[in-house]
Amino acid sequence: SPRSFQPNGTSKEALQCEIEELKQKNLALDQEIAQLLSEGYSLEELEKHISLLHEYNEIKDAGQMLLGKLAVIRGVTTKQLYPEYDLELSD
């Protein structure tokens, strides 16, 4: 049956709705890119910025993992380690 080809029994209507949502997100992103380009940003600059944000997030995740492991070893919460390393909770 056609239904057997759909992942997890997802209905055709649900898939169509998801496709429409993705099209809307794509349009919104295109508009945001156009706005940034009109403000004088270049695509290369935007791509570099995105790349740097990904790198920052990976480094931050690694730091959080290390803080978590250290907290477990010391038997404290991660939050309790922040002052010791001059970190802000918003970091």
PDB file of C-alpha atoms in Angstrom:
ATOM      1  CA  SER A   1       0.000   0.000   0.000  1.00  0.00           C
ATOM      2  CA  PRO A   2       1.151   3.606  -0.484  1.00  0.00           C
ATOM      3  CA  ARG A   3       1.060   4.115   3.270  1.00  0.00           C
ATOM      4  CA  SER A   4       3.827   1.529   3.756  1.00  0.00           C
ATOM      5  CA  PHE A   5       6.272   3.795   1.896  1.00  0.00           C
ATOM      6  CA  GLN A   6       5.772   6.664   4.348  1.00  0.00           C
ATOM      7  CA  PRO A   7       8.161   6.830   7.340  1.00  0.00           C
ATOM      8  CA  ASN A   8       6.518   5.844  10.627  1.00  0.00           C
ATOM      9  CA  GLY A   9       3.099   5.923   9.016  1.00  0.00           C
ATOM     10  CA  THR A  10       3.291   9.693   8.515  1.00  0.00           C
ATOM     11  CA  SER A  11       0.318  10.879   6.531  1.00  0.00           C
ATOM     12  CA  LYS A  12       0.617  12.623   3.193  1.00  0.00           C
ATOM     13  CA  GLU A  13      -1.071  15.676   4.688  1.00  0.00           C
ATOM     14  CA  ALA A  14       1.474  15.864   7.509  1.00  0.00           C
ATOM     15  CA  LEU A  15       4.331  15.617   5.023  1.00  0.00           C
ATOM     16  CA  GLN A  16       2.774  18.342   2.869  1.00  0.00           C
ATOM     17  CA  CYS A  17       2.442  20.543   5.961  1.00  0.00           C
ATOM     18  CA  GLU A  18       6.085  19.930   6.866  1.00  0.00           C
ATOM     19  CA  ILE A  19       7.165  20.757   3.304  1.00  0.00           C
ATOM     20  CA  GLU A  20       5.186  23.998   3.445  1.00  0.00           C
ATOM     21  CA  GLU A  21       6.778  24.929   6.793  1.00  0.00           C
ATOM     22  CA  LEU A  22      10.250  24.293   5.352  1.00  0.00           C
ATOM     23  CA  LYS A  23       9.429  26.433   2.315  1.00  0.00           C
ATOM     24  CA  GLN A  24       8.363  29.254   4.653  1.00  0.00           C
ATOM     25  CA  LYS A  25      11.581  28.939   6.676  1.00  0.00           C
ATOM     26  CA  ASN A  26      13.594  28.973   3.452  1.00  0.00           C
ATOM     27  CA  LEU A  27      11.808  32.118   2.305  1.00  0.00           C
ATOM     28  CA  ALA A  28      12.404  33.799   5.676  1.00  0.00           C
ATOM     29  CA  LEU A  29      16.111  32.930   5.527  1.00  0.00           C
ATOM     30  CA  ASP A  30      16.351  34.235   1.965  1.00  0.00           C
ATOM     31  CA  GLN A  31      14.778  37.499   3.124  1.00  0.00           C
ATOM     32  CA  GLU A  32      17.186  37.722   6.049  1.00  0.00           C
ATOM     33  CA  ILE A  33      20.156  37.143   3.737  1.00  0.00           C
ATOM     34  CA  ALA A  34      18.859  39.808   1.349  1.00  0.00           C
ATOM     35  CA  GLN A  35      18.522  42.244   4.267  1.00  0.00           C
ATOM     36  CA  LEU A  36      22.096  41.577   5.422  1.00  0.00           C
ATOM     37  CA  LEU A  37      23.414  41.945   1.881  1.00  0.00           C
ATOM     38  CA  SER A  38      21.576  45.268   1.541  1.00  0.00           C
ATOM     39  CA  GLU A  39      23.302  46.389   4.762  1.00  0.00           C
ATOM     40  CA  GLY A  40      26.662  45.835   3.108  1.00  0.00           C
ATOM     41  CA  TYR A  41      27.602  42.359   4.327  1.00  0.00           C
ATOM     42  CA  SER A  42      29.112  39.960   1.810  1.00  0.00           C
ATOM     43  CA  LEU A  43      28.207  36.278   1.516  1.00  0.00           C
ATOM     44  CA  GLU A  44      31.813  35.373   2.322  1.00  0.00           C
ATOM     45  CA  GLU A  45      31.670  37.466   5.491  1.00  0.00           C
ATOM     46  CA  LEU A  46      28.403  35.852   6.549  1.00  0.00           C
ATOM     47  CA  GLU A  47      29.741  32.353   5.846  1.00  0.00           C
ATOM     48  CA  LYS A  48      32.894  33.107   7.855  1.00  0.00           C
ATOM     49  CA  HIS A  49      30.795  34.407  10.747  1.00  0.00           C
ATOM     50  CA  ILE A  50      28.649  31.265  10.723  1.00  0.00           C
ATOM     51  CA  SER A  51      31.767  29.093  10.609  1.00  0.00           C
ATOM     52  CA  LEU A  52      33.256  30.940  13.587  1.00  0.00           C
ATOM     53  CA  LEU A  53      30.002  30.565  15.533  1.00  0.00           C
ATOM     54  CA  HIS A  54      30.058  26.801  14.925  1.00  0.00           C
ATOM     55  CA  GLU A  55      33.667  26.617  16.101  1.00  0.00           C
ATOM     56  CA  TYR A  56      32.840  28.689  19.200  1.00  0.00           C
ATOM     57  CA  ASN A  57      29.913  26.417  20.048  1.00  0.00           C
ATOM     58  CA  GLU A  58      32.044  23.282  19.673  1.00  0.00           C
ATOM     59  CA  ILE A  59      34.711  24.724  21.974  1.00  0.00           C
ATOM     60  CA  LYS A  60      32.082  25.848  24.480  1.00  0.00           C
ATOM     61  CA  ASP A  61      30.493  22.374  24.441  1.00  0.00           C
ATOM     62  CA  ALA A  62      33.893  20.782  25.118  1.00  0.00           C
ATOM     63  CA  GLY A  63      34.481  23.187  28.009  1.00  0.00           C
ATOM     64  CA  GLN A  64      31.057  22.415  29.469  1.00  0.00           C
ATOM     65  CA  MET A  65      31.779  18.700  29.205  1.00  0.00           C
ATOM     66  CA  LEU A  66      35.081  19.127  31.036  1.00  0.00           C
ATOM     67  CA  LEU A  67      33.457  21.234  33.743  1.00  0.00           C
ATOM     68  CA  GLY A  68      30.789  18.565  34.136  1.00  0.00           C
ATOM     69  CA  LYS A  69      33.363  15.804  34.536  1.00  0.00           C
ATOM     70  CA  LEU A  70      35.344  17.884  37.028  1.00  0.00           C
ATOM     71  CA  ALA A  71      32.171  18.597  38.987  1.00  0.00           C
ATOM     72  CA  VAL A  72      31.413  14.864  39.187  1.00  0.00           C
ATOM     73  CA  ILE A  73      34.951  14.100  40.379  1.00  0.00           C
ATOM     74  CA  ARG A  74      34.731  16.800  43.057  1.00  0.00           C
ATOM     75  CA  GLY A  75      31.165  15.940  43.997  1.00  0.00           C
ATOM     76  CA  VAL A  76      29.849  19.445  43.348  1.00  0.00           C
ATOM     77  CA  THR A  77      27.589  21.045  40.779  1.00  0.00           C
ATOM     78  CA  THR A  78      28.949  22.633  37.630  1.00  0.00           C
ATOM     79  CA  LYS A  79      27.474  25.912  38.830  1.00  0.00           C
ATOM     80  CA  GLN A  80      29.678  25.763  41.927  1.00  0.00           C
ATOM     81  CA  LEU A  81      32.804  25.625  39.732  1.00  0.00           C
ATOM     82  CA  TYR A  82      32.032  28.828  37.820  1.00  0.00           C
ATOM     83  CA  PRO A  83      33.391  31.283  40.432  1.00  0.00           C
ATOM     84  CA  GLU A  84      36.588  29.231  40.789  1.00  0.00           C
ATOM     85  CA  TYR A  85      37.332  29.747  37.093  1.00  0.00           C
ATOM     86  CA  ASP A  86      35.982  33.299  36.871  1.00  0.00           C
ATOM     87  CA  LEU A  87      33.077  32.221  34.671  1.00  0.00           C
ATOM     88  CA  GLU A  88      29.705  33.914  34.455  1.00  0.00           C
ATOM     89  CA  LEU A  89      26.590  31.746  34.517  1.00  0.00           C
ATOM     90  CA  SER A  90      25.650  33.328  31.200  1.00  0.00           C
ATOM     91  CA  ASP A  91      28.920  32.014  29.696  1.00  0.00           C
TER      92      ASP A  91
END
